[in-house]
Coordinates of C-alpha atoms (C1' of nucleotides) in Angstrom, one line a residue:
Chain J
M1 CA 0.0 0.0 0.0
R2 CA 1.4 3.3 -1.0
R3 CA 1.7 6.3 1.3
A4 CA -1.2 8.1 -0.3
A5 CA -3.4 5.1 0.0
V6 CA -2.6 4.8 3.7
S7 CA -3.5 8.4 4.2
R8 CA -6.8 8.0 2.4
H9 CA -7.6 4.9 4.5
L10 CA -6.8 6.7 7.7
S11 CA -8.8 9.8 7.0
S12 CA -11.9 7.7 6.4
L13 CA -11.1 5.5 9.3
S14 CA -11.1 8.3 11.8
S15 CA -14.5 9.6 10.6
S16 CA -16.1 6.2 10.3
Q17 CA -18.9 5.6 12.7
S18 CA -19.8 2.0 11.8
H19 CA -18.0 -0.3 14.2
H20 CA -20.5 -3.0 14.6
L21 CA -18.1 -5.6 13.1
N22 CA -15.2 -3.9 14.9
V23 CA -14.0 -3.0 11.4
P24 CA -14.6 0.3 9.7
V25 CA -16.2 0.3 6.3
C26 CA -13.2 1.8 4.7
F27 CA -11.2 -1.3 5.4
T28 CA -13.5 -3.6 3.5
A29 CA -14.0 -1.2 0.6
N30 CA -10.7 -1.1 -1.1
I31 CA -9.2 -4.4 -0.3
S32 CA -9.5 -7.7 -2.1
H33 CA -12.1 -10.2 -0.8
T34 CA -9.6 -12.8 0.1
Q35 CA -8.2 -10.7 2.9
T36 CA -9.8 -10.6 6.4
P37 CA -10.3 -7.2 8.0
K38 CA -7.7 -8.0 10.5
Q39 CA -5.2 -8.6 7.7
S40 CA -6.0 -5.3 6.2
L41 CA -5.3 -3.6 9.5
L42 CA -2.0 -5.4 9.7
D43 CA -1.2 -4.2 6.2
L44 CA -2.0 -0.7 7.2
I45 CA 0.2 -1.0 10.3
K46 CA 3.1 -2.4 8.2
S47 CA 2.9 0.4 5.6
C48 CA 2.5 3.2 8.1
A49 CA 5.4 5.6 7.9
R50 CA 4.2 8.7 9.7
R51 CA 3.7 9.5 13.3
S52 CA 0.4 11.2 12.7
H53 CA -0.9 8.0 11.0
L54 CA 0.5 6.0 13.9
L55 CA -1.6 7.9 16.4
Q56 CA -4.7 7.3 14.3
I57 CA -4.0 3.6 14.1
H58 CA -3.4 3.6 17.8
A59 CA -6.8 5.3 18.4
H60 CA -8.4 2.8 16.1
I61 CA -6.9 -0.2 17.9
V62 CA -8.1 1.2 21.2
R63 CA -11.6 2.1 19.9
T64 CA -12.2 -1.3 18.4
S65 CA -10.7 -3.3 21.4
L66 CA -8.1 -4.8 19.2
V67 CA -5.6 -4.1 22.0
L68 CA -6.5 -7.6 23.1
E69 CA -5.5 -9.1 19.7
P70 CA -1.9 -10.4 20.2
I71 CA -1.1 -10.2 16.5
I72 CA -2.3 -6.7 16.1
C73 CA -0.5 -5.7 19.3
L74 CA 2.7 -7.3 18.2
Q75 CA 2.7 -5.7 14.8
F76 CA 1.9 -2.3 16.3
L77 CA 4.7 -2.8 18.8
S78 CA 7.1 -3.7 16.0
L79 CA 6.1 -0.7 14.0
V80 CA 6.6 1.7 16.8
A81 CA 9.8 0.2 18.1
L82 CA 11.6 -1.1 15.0
S83 CA 10.3 0.8 12.0
P84 CA 11.9 4.1 10.9
L85 CA 9.5 5.7 13.3
K86 CA 11.1 4.0 16.2
S87 CA 10.0 5.4 19.5
I88 CA 10.9 3.1 22.3
S89 CA 9.1 5.1 25.0
Y90 CA 5.9 5.0 22.9
S91 CA 6.1 1.3 22.5
S92 CA 7.0 0.7 26.1
R93 CA 3.9 2.6 27.2
F94 CA 1.8 0.7 24.8
F95 CA 3.4 -2.5 26.1
D96 CA 2.7 -1.6 29.7
Q97 CA -1.1 -1.6 29.1
I98 CA -1.1 -5.2 27.8
A99 CA -2.3 -7.2 30.8
K100 CA -0.6 -10.5 29.9
P101 CA 2.1 -10.0 27.4
T102 CA 3.1 -13.1 25.4
T103 CA 6.6 -14.2 24.9
F104 CA 6.4 -12.9 21.4
Q105 CA 5.5 -9.4 22.6
Y106 CA 8.3 -9.5 25.2
N107 CA 10.7 -10.5 22.5
T108 CA 9.6 -7.6 20.3
M109 CA 10.3 -5.2 23.1
L110 CA 13.6 -6.9 24.0
R111 CA 14.7 -6.7 20.4
A112 CA 13.7 -3.0 20.3
Y113 CA 15.6 -2.3 23.5
S114 CA 18.7 -4.1 22.2
I115 CA 19.0 -1.6 19.3
S116 CA 17.7 1.4 21.2
D117 CA 19.5 4.2 23.0
S118 CA 18.7 2.6 26.4
P119 CA 19.9 -1.0 25.9
E120 CA 20.1 -1.5 29.7
E121 CA 16.3 -1.4 29.9
G122 CA 16.3 -4.7 27.9
F123 CA 17.9 -6.4 30.9
S124 CA 15.2 -5.2 33.3
M125 CA 12.6 -6.3 30.9
Y126 CA 14.2 -9.7 30.7
R127 CA 14.1 -10.0 34.5
D128 CA 10.4 -8.9 34.4
L129 CA 9.7 -11.7 31.9
L130 CA 11.3 -14.3 34.2
R131 CA 9.4 -12.8 37.2
R132 CA 6.2 -13.5 35.4
G133 CA 7.1 -17.1 35.1
L134 CA 7.5 -17.0 31.4
R135 CA 10.4 -18.9 29.8
A136 CA 12.9 -16.9 27.8
D137 CA 13.4 -18.7 24.5
A138 CA 16.6 -18.5 22.5
L139 CA 15.5 -15.3 20.8
A140 CA 14.8 -13.5 24.0
S141 CA 18.2 -14.5 25.4
S142 CA 19.8 -13.4 22.1
F143 CA 18.3 -10.0 22.4
V144 CA 19.3 -9.5 26.0
I145 CA 22.9 -10.5 25.3
K146 CA 22.8 -8.0 22.5
S147 CA 21.8 -5.4 25.1
C148 CA 24.6 -6.6 27.4
I149 CA 27.1 -6.2 24.6
R150 CA 25.9 -2.7 24.0
V151 CA 26.7 -1.7 27.6
S152 CA 29.6 -4.2 28.0
S153 CA 27.8 -5.8 30.9
L154 CA 29.8 -9.0 31.6
L155 CA 27.8 -9.6 34.8
G156 CA 24.5 -9.4 33.0
G157 CA 25.8 -11.7 30.3
I158 CA 27.0 -14.3 32.8
Q159 CA 23.5 -14.3 34.3
V160 CA 21.9 -14.9 30.9
H161 CA 24.5 -17.5 30.1
A162 CA 23.6 -19.4 33.3
R163 CA 19.9 -19.2 32.3
I164 CA 20.7 -20.5 28.8
L165 CA 22.4 -23.5 30.2
R166 CA 19.5 -24.1 32.6
D167 CA 16.9 -23.8 29.9
G168 CA 18.8 -26.3 27.6
H169 CA 19.7 -23.8 24.9
E170 CA 23.3 -24.7 25.1
S171 CA 23.5 -26.2 21.6
D172 CA 21.9 -23.3 19.8
S173 CA 25.0 -22.2 17.8
R174 CA 23.6 -18.8 16.9
L175 CA 23.0 -18.0 20.5
L176 CA 26.4 -19.2 21.5
T177 CA 27.9 -17.1 18.8
T178 CA 26.3 -14.0 20.4
L179 CA 27.6 -15.1 23.8
M180 CA 31.1 -15.5 22.3
D181 CA 30.9 -11.9 21.1
L182 CA 29.9 -10.7 24.5
Y183 CA 32.8 -12.4 26.2
S184 CA 35.1 -11.1 23.4
I185 CA 33.9 -7.5 23.9
C186 CA 34.4 -7.8 27.7
G187 CA 37.9 -9.0 27.1
K188 CA 37.3 -12.5 28.2
C189 CA 39.1 -14.2 25.3
D190 CA 39.5 -17.5 27.1
E191 CA 35.7 -17.7 27.8
A192 CA 34.9 -17.0 24.2
C193 CA 37.4 -19.7 23.1
K194 CA 35.9 -22.2 25.5
L195 CA 32.4 -21.6 24.1
F196 CA 33.8 -22.0 20.6
D197 CA 35.4 -25.3 21.5
E198 CA 32.2 -26.6 23.1
M199 CA 30.0 -25.6 20.1
P200 CA 28.5 -28.7 18.5
K201 CA 28.6 -27.1 15.0
R202 CA 30.7 -24.1 14.0
D203 CA 29.7 -22.2 10.9
V204 CA 31.7 -19.4 9.3
V205 CA 30.1 -16.8 11.6
A206 CA 31.3 -18.6 14.7
W207 CA 34.8 -18.6 13.2
N208 CA 34.6 -15.0 12.4
V209 CA 33.6 -14.1 15.9
L210 CA 36.5 -16.1 17.2
I211 CA 38.9 -14.3 14.8
S212 CA 37.4 -10.9 15.8
C213 CA 37.9 -11.9 19.4
C214 CA 41.6 -12.6 18.9
L215 CA 41.9 -9.4 16.9
H216 CA 40.4 -7.2 19.6
N217 CA 42.2 -8.8 22.5
N218 CA 45.8 -8.5 21.4
R219 CA 46.1 -11.9 19.9
T220 CA 46.5 -10.8 16.4
R221 CA 48.9 -13.6 15.4
D222 CA 46.4 -16.1 16.6
A223 CA 43.7 -14.4 14.5
V224 CA 45.9 -14.7 11.4
S225 CA 46.7 -18.3 12.1
L226 CA 43.0 -19.1 12.2
F227 CA 42.7 -18.4 8.5
D228 CA 44.5 -21.6 7.6
I229 CA 43.2 -23.6 10.5
M230 CA 39.6 -23.0 9.5
R231 CA 40.2 -24.1 6.0
S232 CA 42.1 -27.2 7.0
E233 CA 40.9 -30.8 6.4
T234 CA 39.6 -31.1 10.0
H235 CA 37.4 -28.0 9.9
R236 CA 36.6 -27.4 6.2
C237 CA 35.1 -24.0 6.8
E238 CA 35.4 -21.6 3.9
P239 CA 36.2 -18.0 4.9
D240 CA 33.8 -15.4 3.6
E241 CA 33.9 -11.7 3.0
V242 CA 33.8 -10.9 6.8
T243 CA 36.7 -13.3 7.4
C244 CA 38.7 -11.5 4.8
L245 CA 37.8 -8.1 6.3
L246 CA 39.1 -9.3 9.7
M247 CA 42.2 -10.8 8.2
L248 CA 43.1 -7.6 6.5
Q249 CA 42.8 -5.7 9.8
A250 CA 45.0 -8.3 11.4
C251 CA 47.6 -7.9 8.6
S252 CA 47.5 -4.1 9.0
N253 CA 48.3 -4.4 12.7
L254 CA 51.1 -6.9 12.2
N255 CA 52.5 -5.2 9.1
A256 CA 52.1 -8.6 7.5
L257 CA 52.3 -7.7 3.8
E258 CA 52.8 -11.1 2.3
F259 CA 49.9 -12.6 4.3
G260 CA 47.8 -9.6 3.2
E261 CA 48.6 -10.3 -0.4
R262 CA 47.5 -13.9 0.1
V263 CA 44.2 -12.7 1.5
H264 CA 44.0 -10.3 -1.5
K265 CA 44.4 -13.2 -3.8
Y266 CA 41.8 -15.2 -2.0
I267 CA 39.4 -12.3 -2.3
E268 CA 40.0 -12.1 -6.1
E269 CA 39.6 -15.9 -6.5
H270 CA 36.3 -15.8 -4.7
G271 CA 35.0 -12.9 -6.6
Y272 CA 34.7 -10.7 -3.5
D273 CA 36.8 -8.0 -5.1
G274 CA 33.7 -6.0 -6.1
A275 CA 32.8 -5.4 -2.5
S276 CA 33.7 -1.8 -1.6
N277 CA 34.3 -2.6 2.1
L278 CA 36.9 -5.2 1.1
C279 CA 38.6 -2.9 -1.3
N280 CA 38.6 -0.1 1.3
S281 CA 40.2 -2.5 3.8
L282 CA 42.8 -3.5 1.2
I283 CA 43.7 0.1 0.6
A284 CA 44.2 0.5 4.4
M285 CA 46.1 -2.7 4.7
Y286 CA 48.5 -1.9 1.9
S287 CA 49.0 1.6 3.2
R288 CA 49.7 0.5 6.7
C289 CA 52.1 -2.1 5.4
G290 CA 54.0 0.7 3.6
C291 CA 53.0 -0.5 0.2
L292 CA 51.4 2.6 -1.3
D293 CA 51.7 1.4 -4.9
K294 CA 49.4 -1.6 -4.3
A295 CA 47.0 0.6 -2.2
Y296 CA 46.8 3.0 -5.1
E297 CA 46.3 0.2 -7.5
V298 CA 43.2 -1.1 -5.6
F299 CA 42.0 2.5 -5.2
K300 CA 42.3 3.2 -8.9
G301 CA 40.5 0.0 -9.8
M302 CA 37.4 0.8 -7.7
K303 CA 34.4 1.8 -9.7
D304 CA 32.5 3.5 -6.8
K305 CA 34.9 5.3 -4.6
N306 CA 33.1 6.5 -1.5
V307 CA 34.2 8.7 1.4
V308 CA 35.7 5.7 3.1
S309 CA 37.9 4.8 0.0
W310 CA 39.1 8.4 -0.3
S311 CA 39.8 8.7 3.4
A312 CA 41.7 5.5 3.4
M313 CA 43.8 6.7 0.5
I314 CA 44.4 10.1 2.0
S315 CA 45.5 8.6 5.4
G316 CA 47.6 6.1 3.5
L317 CA 49.5 8.9 1.7
A318 CA 49.7 11.0 4.8
V319 CA 51.1 8.2 7.0
N320 CA 53.7 7.2 4.4
G321 CA 55.0 10.7 4.3
Y322 CA 53.3 12.0 1.2
G323 CA 51.5 14.9 2.8
R324 CA 51.3 17.1 -0.3
E325 CA 49.9 14.2 -2.3
A326 CA 47.4 13.5 0.4
I327 CA 46.2 17.1 0.3
E328 CA 46.0 16.9 -3.5
A329 CA 43.9 13.8 -3.1
F330 CA 41.6 15.7 -0.8
G331 CA 41.0 18.3 -3.5
E332 CA 40.4 15.7 -6.1
M333 CA 37.9 14.0 -3.9
Q334 CA 35.9 17.2 -3.7
R335 CA 36.1 17.6 -7.4
M336 CA 34.6 14.2 -7.8
G337 CA 31.7 15.3 -5.6
V338 CA 32.4 13.1 -2.6
L339 CA 31.7 14.9 0.7
P340 CA 34.5 14.6 3.3
D341 CA 33.5 13.4 6.8
D342 CA 35.3 13.5 10.2
Q343 CA 37.7 10.7 9.3
T344 CA 38.7 12.3 6.0
F345 CA 39.8 15.3 8.0
T346 CA 41.8 13.2 10.4
G347 CA 43.7 12.0 7.4
V348 CA 44.2 15.5 6.1
L349 CA 45.3 16.9 9.4
C350 CA 47.6 14.0 9.8
A351 CA 49.1 14.8 6.4
C352 CA 49.8 18.3 7.6
S353 CA 51.4 17.1 10.8
H354 CA 53.6 14.7 9.0
C355 CA 55.1 17.3 6.7
G356 CA 55.1 20.1 9.1
L357 CA 52.5 22.2 7.2
V358 CA 51.5 24.1 10.4
D359 CA 49.6 26.9 8.8
E360 CA 47.8 24.7 6.3
G361 CA 46.7 22.4 9.1
M362 CA 45.2 25.3 11.0
V363 CA 43.3 26.5 7.9
F364 CA 41.9 23.0 7.3
F365 CA 40.9 22.7 10.9
D366 CA 39.1 26.0 10.6
R367 CA 37.4 25.1 7.4
M368 CA 36.4 21.7 8.6
S369 CA 33.6 22.9 10.8
K370 CA 32.8 26.2 8.9
D371 CA 32.6 24.8 5.4
F372 CA 31.8 21.1 6.0
G373 CA 29.9 21.1 9.2
V374 CA 32.3 18.5 10.8
V375 CA 32.5 19.0 14.5
P376 CA 36.1 18.6 15.7
N377 CA 36.6 15.4 17.7
I378 CA 39.5 14.3 19.9
H379 CA 41.4 12.9 17.0
H380 CA 41.3 16.2 15.1
Y381 CA 42.6 18.0 18.2
G382 CA 45.2 15.3 18.5
C383 CA 46.5 15.9 15.0
L384 CA 46.7 19.6 15.7
V385 CA 48.5 19.2 19.0
D386 CA 50.9 16.9 17.2
L387 CA 51.4 19.5 14.4
L388 CA 52.0 22.3 16.8
G389 CA 54.1 20.2 19.2
R390 CA 56.4 18.9 16.5
A391 CA 56.8 22.4 15.2
G392 CA 57.9 23.5 18.6
R393 CA 54.9 25.7 19.3
L394 CA 54.3 23.9 22.5
D395 CA 52.6 26.6 24.5
Q396 CA 50.1 27.1 21.7
A397 CA 49.5 23.4 21.7
Y398 CA 49.0 23.5 25.4
Q399 CA 46.6 26.4 25.1
L400 CA 44.7 24.5 22.4
I401 CA 44.1 21.6 24.7
L402 CA 43.0 23.8 27.5
S403 CA 40.5 25.6 25.2
M404 CA 38.9 22.4 23.8
D405 CA 35.2 21.9 24.5
I406 CA 35.7 18.2 24.9
K407 CA 37.6 16.7 27.8
P408 CA 41.2 16.0 26.9
D409 CA 42.0 12.3 27.1
S410 CA 45.3 10.7 28.0
T411 CA 46.3 10.2 24.3
I412 CA 46.2 13.9 23.7
W413 CA 48.3 14.8 26.7
R414 CA 50.7 12.0 25.6
T415 CA 51.0 13.6 22.2
L416 CA 52.0 16.9 23.8
L417 CA 54.4 15.0 25.9
G418 CA 56.0 13.7 22.7
G419 CA 56.4 17.2 21.5
C420 CA 58.0 18.1 24.9
R421 CA 60.5 15.3 24.3
I422 CA 61.5 16.5 20.9
H423 CA 62.1 20.0 22.0
G424 CA 63.3 19.2 25.5
H425 CA 60.7 21.3 27.3
D426 CA 61.0 20.0 30.8
A427 CA 58.7 22.4 32.6
L428 CA 55.7 21.8 30.3
A429 CA 56.4 18.0 30.4
E430 CA 56.0 18.1 34.2
S431 CA 52.7 19.9 34.0
V432 CA 51.5 17.5 31.4
I433 CA 52.3 14.6 33.7
G434 CA 50.3 16.4 36.3
H435 CA 47.3 16.4 33.9
L436 CA 47.8 12.7 33.2
I437 CA 47.9 11.9 36.9
E438 CA 44.7 13.9 37.3
L439 CA 43.1 11.7 34.7
K440 CA 44.3 8.7 36.6
A441 CA 45.6 7.5 33.3
Q442 CA 49.3 7.7 34.0
E443 CA 51.0 4.9 32.2
A444 CA 54.5 3.7 32.2
G445 CA 55.0 5.2 28.7
D446 CA 54.5 8.7 30.1
Y447 CA 57.2 8.3 32.7
V448 CA 59.5 6.8 30.2
L449 CA 59.1 9.9 28.0
L450 CA 59.6 12.1 31.1
M451 CA 62.7 10.1 31.9
N452 CA 63.9 10.5 28.3
I453 CA 63.6 14.3 28.8
Y454 CA 65.5 14.3 32.0
S455 CA 68.1 12.0 30.6
S456 CA 68.7 14.2 27.6
A457 CA 69.2 17.1 29.9
G458 CA 71.5 15.1 32.0
N459 CA 69.3 15.6 35.0
W460 CA 70.1 12.3 36.8
E461 CA 68.7 13.4 40.1
K462 CA 65.2 13.9 38.7
L463 CA 65.5 10.8 36.7
T464 CA 66.2 8.7 39.8
E465 CA 63.3 10.4 41.5
V466 CA 60.9 9.3 38.7
R467 CA 62.3 5.8 38.6
K468 CA 61.8 5.5 42.3
F469 CA 58.3 6.8 42.0
M470 CA 57.5 4.2 39.3
K471 CA 58.9 1.4 41.4
E472 CA 56.9 2.5 44.4
K473 CA 53.7 2.6 42.4
A474 CA 54.6 -0.6 40.7
I475 CA 54.1 0.9 37.3
Q476 CA 54.7 -1.6 34.6
T477 CA 56.4 -0.5 31.4
T478 CA 54.7 -1.6 28.2
P479 CA 57.2 -3.8 26.6
G480 CA 58.5 -2.5 23.3
C481 CA 57.8 -5.0 20.6
S482 CA 58.7 -5.2 16.9
T483 CA 57.4 -7.5 14.3
I484 CA 58.9 -8.4 10.9
E485 CA 57.2 -10.7 8.4
L486 CA 59.1 -13.3 6.4
K487 CA 57.4 -15.6 3.9
G488 CA 54.0 -14.8 5.4
V489 CA 55.1 -15.5 9.0
A490 CA 55.2 -12.7 11.5
H491 CA 58.3 -12.8 13.8
E492 CA 58.1 -10.9 17.1
F493 CA 60.9 -9.4 19.1
V494 CA 61.0 -7.7 22.5
V495 CA 64.0 -6.0 24.1
D496 CA 66.9 -8.4 24.6
D497 CA 64.8 -11.1 23.1
V498 CA 66.4 -14.6 23.3
S499 CA 63.3 -16.6 22.4
H500 CA 63.8 -16.7 18.6
P501 CA 65.1 -20.0 17.3
R502 CA 67.9 -18.2 15.3
K503 CA 68.9 -15.9 18.2
D504 CA 72.6 -16.8 18.0
E505 CA 72.8 -15.8 14.3
I506 CA 70.7 -12.7 15.0
Y507 CA 73.0 -11.4 17.7
K508 CA 76.1 -12.2 15.7
M509 CA 74.6 -10.3 12.8
L510 CA 73.8 -7.4 15.0
D511 CA 77.3 -7.2 16.3
E512 CA 78.6 -7.3 12.7
I513 CA 76.2 -4.5 11.7
N514 CA 77.2 -2.4 14.6
G515 CA 80.9 -2.8 13.6
Q516 CA 80.2 -1.8 10.0
L517 CA 78.0 1.2 11.0
K518 CA 80.7 2.4 13.4
I519 CA 83.2 2.6 10.6
A520 CA 80.7 4.7 8.7
G521 CA 80.5 7.1 11.6
Y522 CA 77.4 5.9 13.4
V523 CA 77.6 6.6 17.1
A524 CA 75.1 5.1 19.5
D525 CA 73.0 7.9 20.8
V526 CA 72.7 7.5 24.5
S527 CA 70.7 10.6 25.3
S528 CA 67.4 8.8 25.3
E529 CA 68.5 5.8 27.2
L530 CA 67.2 5.6 30.7
H531 CA 70.2 4.3 32.6
N532 CA 72.8 6.6 34.1
L533 CA 75.5 4.2 33.2
G534 CA 79.0 4.7 31.8
T535 CA 78.9 5.5 28.1
E536 CA 80.5 2.2 27.2
E537 CA 77.9 0.2 28.9
K538 CA 75.1 2.3 27.6
G539 CA 76.2 1.8 24.0
H540 CA 76.0 -1.8 24.7
A541 CA 72.6 -1.8 26.4
L542 CA 71.1 0.1 23.5
S543 CA 72.1 -2.6 21.0
Y544 CA 69.3 -4.9 21.8
H545 CA 66.2 -2.8 21.3
S546 CA 63.5 -4.9 19.6
E547 CA 63.6 -3.0 16.4
K548 CA 67.3 -3.6 16.0
L549 CA 66.8 -7.3 16.6
A550 CA 64.0 -7.3 14.0
I551 CA 66.2 -5.4 11.5
A552 CA 69.2 -7.7 12.1
F553 CA 66.9 -10.7 11.5
G554 CA 65.7 -9.1 8.3
V555 CA 69.3 -8.5 7.0
L556 CA 70.1 -12.1 8.0
A557 CA 67.1 -13.8 6.5
T558 CA 66.4 -12.0 3.3
P559 CA 68.5 -11.6 0.1
P560 CA 70.6 -8.4 -0.3
G561 CA 68.6 -5.5 -1.5
T562 CA 65.2 -6.7 -0.1
P563 CA 63.4 -4.0 1.7
I564 CA 63.1 -4.5 5.5
R565 CA 59.7 -3.7 6.9
V566 CA 59.3 -3.5 10.7
A567 CA 56.4 -2.6 12.8
K568 CA 56.9 -1.3 16.3
N569 CA 54.1 -0.9 18.9
L570 CA 55.7 2.1 20.6
R571 CA 57.6 5.1 19.4
I572 CA 60.9 4.4 17.9
C573 CA 63.8 5.8 19.9
V574 CA 66.4 8.3 18.6
D575 CA 69.1 5.7 18.5
C576 CA 67.2 3.1 16.6
H577 CA 66.2 5.8 14.2
N578 CA 69.9 6.7 13.6
F579 CA 70.8 3.0 13.4
A580 CA 68.2 2.3 10.7
M581 CA 69.3 5.4 8.8
A582 CA 72.9 4.4 8.8
L583 CA 72.1 0.8 7.9
S584 CA 70.0 1.8 4.9
G585 CA 73.2 3.4 3.4
V586 CA 75.9 0.9 4.4
Y587 CA 73.9 -2.2 3.6
N588 CA 72.0 -0.6 0.7
R589 CA 68.7 -1.6 2.1
E590 CA 65.4 0.2 2.1
V591 CA 64.2 0.1 5.7
I592 CA 60.6 0.9 6.5
I593 CA 59.7 1.2 10.2
R594 CA 56.1 1.8 11.2
D595 CA 55.9 3.0 14.8
R596 CA 53.0 4.1 16.9
T597 CA 52.7 7.4 15.2
R598 CA 54.1 7.2 11.7
F599 CA 56.2 5.6 9.0
H600 CA 59.9 6.1 8.7
H601 CA 61.3 5.4 5.3
F602 CA 65.0 5.0 5.3
R603 CA 66.9 4.9 2.0
E604 CA 70.5 5.6 1.2
G605 CA 71.3 6.8 4.6
R606 CA 68.4 9.2 4.9
C607 CA 65.0 9.2 6.4
S608 CA 61.9 10.5 4.7
C609 CA 61.2 12.6 7.7
N610 CA 64.2 14.8 6.9
G611 CA 64.8 15.5 10.5
Y612 CA 61.3 16.6 11.1
W613 CA 60.5 13.9 13.5
Chain E
dC1 C1' -0.2 -19.6 14.9
dT2 C1' 2.3 -14.8 12.5
dA3 C1' 8.2 -12.8 13.0
dG4 C1' 12.1 -11.9 15.3
dG5 C1' 18.7 -13.8 16.5
dG6 C1' 25.2 -14.0 15.5
dT7 C1' 30.5 -11.7 12.7
dT8 C1' 31.6 -7.0 9.1
dA9 C1' 35.2 -1.0 5.9
dG10 C1' 38.6 4.3 6.4

DNA sequence: CTAGGGTTAG
């Protein structure tokens, strides 16, 4: 029924006086004879798209006592709660007047709450349902878990889980998949895995949830390994588009280019390469793995480039040091008639920050809200603080944070702290630490940066103080970790790592490299090292940073001339930066290091950052 | 006895 028809029906409906059959004349008039009056009302409800019509239907239901008709009620509830009209308060008031709601009606409300702005209400309704002695079926449980997921309520989820076991729904694989997702979201990776193991039948969605669980709980390498495990003889589960999407994210995180290429091939072989979400993920993966050519190739081949595709490409260019090109792409995007959104501007501002385009960045930031209606978020401010901080305009950056209309988070203070380190601004660093403490978000990394600052300034007294404080508070340092991929396998290194099977060769190679670099004039930079030791010892202690181990392994295990790609979870230190720079010349190797904030491309003894770092 | 459940882009 078209909108006009609905309107016509409704107007005659409200004026109709003949209710003796509980059905207004207008309902029987225009509708085929095979339909009962009740069905026609259902059709009317289903096709209703305006709130004013809704009120009229509601009035009609009340007037004709159809409130007692479960089907009518249910449809009405679904309409109010789930259709584009969705109004959860309206439907909950309607629901409240139903004397004895059926399980179906409860489920409709539970579903509505699970996708509403107040998902926690779903849990109260679930308790209400149980209080009335009704049994929650698999669907009811599924909706409640969805609510729990929305508010990350592990406790609520555990209660529902117990009830599921009691009610004998423990072999409903779709329900278990939802539960797995809940445990995954709440960081209970082991619980999710346990559920997966106990599942009687595992379809591709269950595998995907497991992979997503690993991906979001710092078990990225496990996530990657599941791609082959699920396809193996024992499981015979064919990865789908979602699996590929998750795999590409994992590859991005691990810098696993070869594996990413394998997934790309898989995507092509299965004809998924027309899917824009997969193409966009491919662009992001290739960019983040430092392979801009391939990212651009995918981008170029896309028929319908949407805002996500453009943003991915812009960020890709920016993060790889092609700030000017990123800004050009932004202009091209607008010429193509694609409207930028918040994430596009994150990429653009990032581009400015990476090439030191301070004034341009400020202009973009200004235009963003004025010309495009994009409200600045914490990431935009973060880029700006980075931009100002790196340019040495630390006080301006500090003022910017103080003037923000959103609460500064720990990341933004940390960004400023990074600027303080570059420019050795002790005083500001101290007050930033103050803000971090205030946020109760102080992390080891912050103190490490502060110690770097004191160490550079040779302020051993203060340095000792900080170290003592850290020890007292039992603050754990996040271990620095570098990964390098070889033949599709990610190798992981931590500081002074001795766990690698080829550790002897690696350390031997590292010593050899150090010797060669020394001849070429490389001197270990000890300023950023934490320990107030003798210079000799410090030079030694520096040699085993995880990125150096990864690089040494790369030199050892790949043919001469092969580019070495390393990903590091923290910021690269000054010394490792110099080390990679020298190595790129002496060993004639392109070295690409992706650290927490950016890419460093080393070639012929130089870095793409040109000292702007 | 209607219809209603899981993963997922930058």
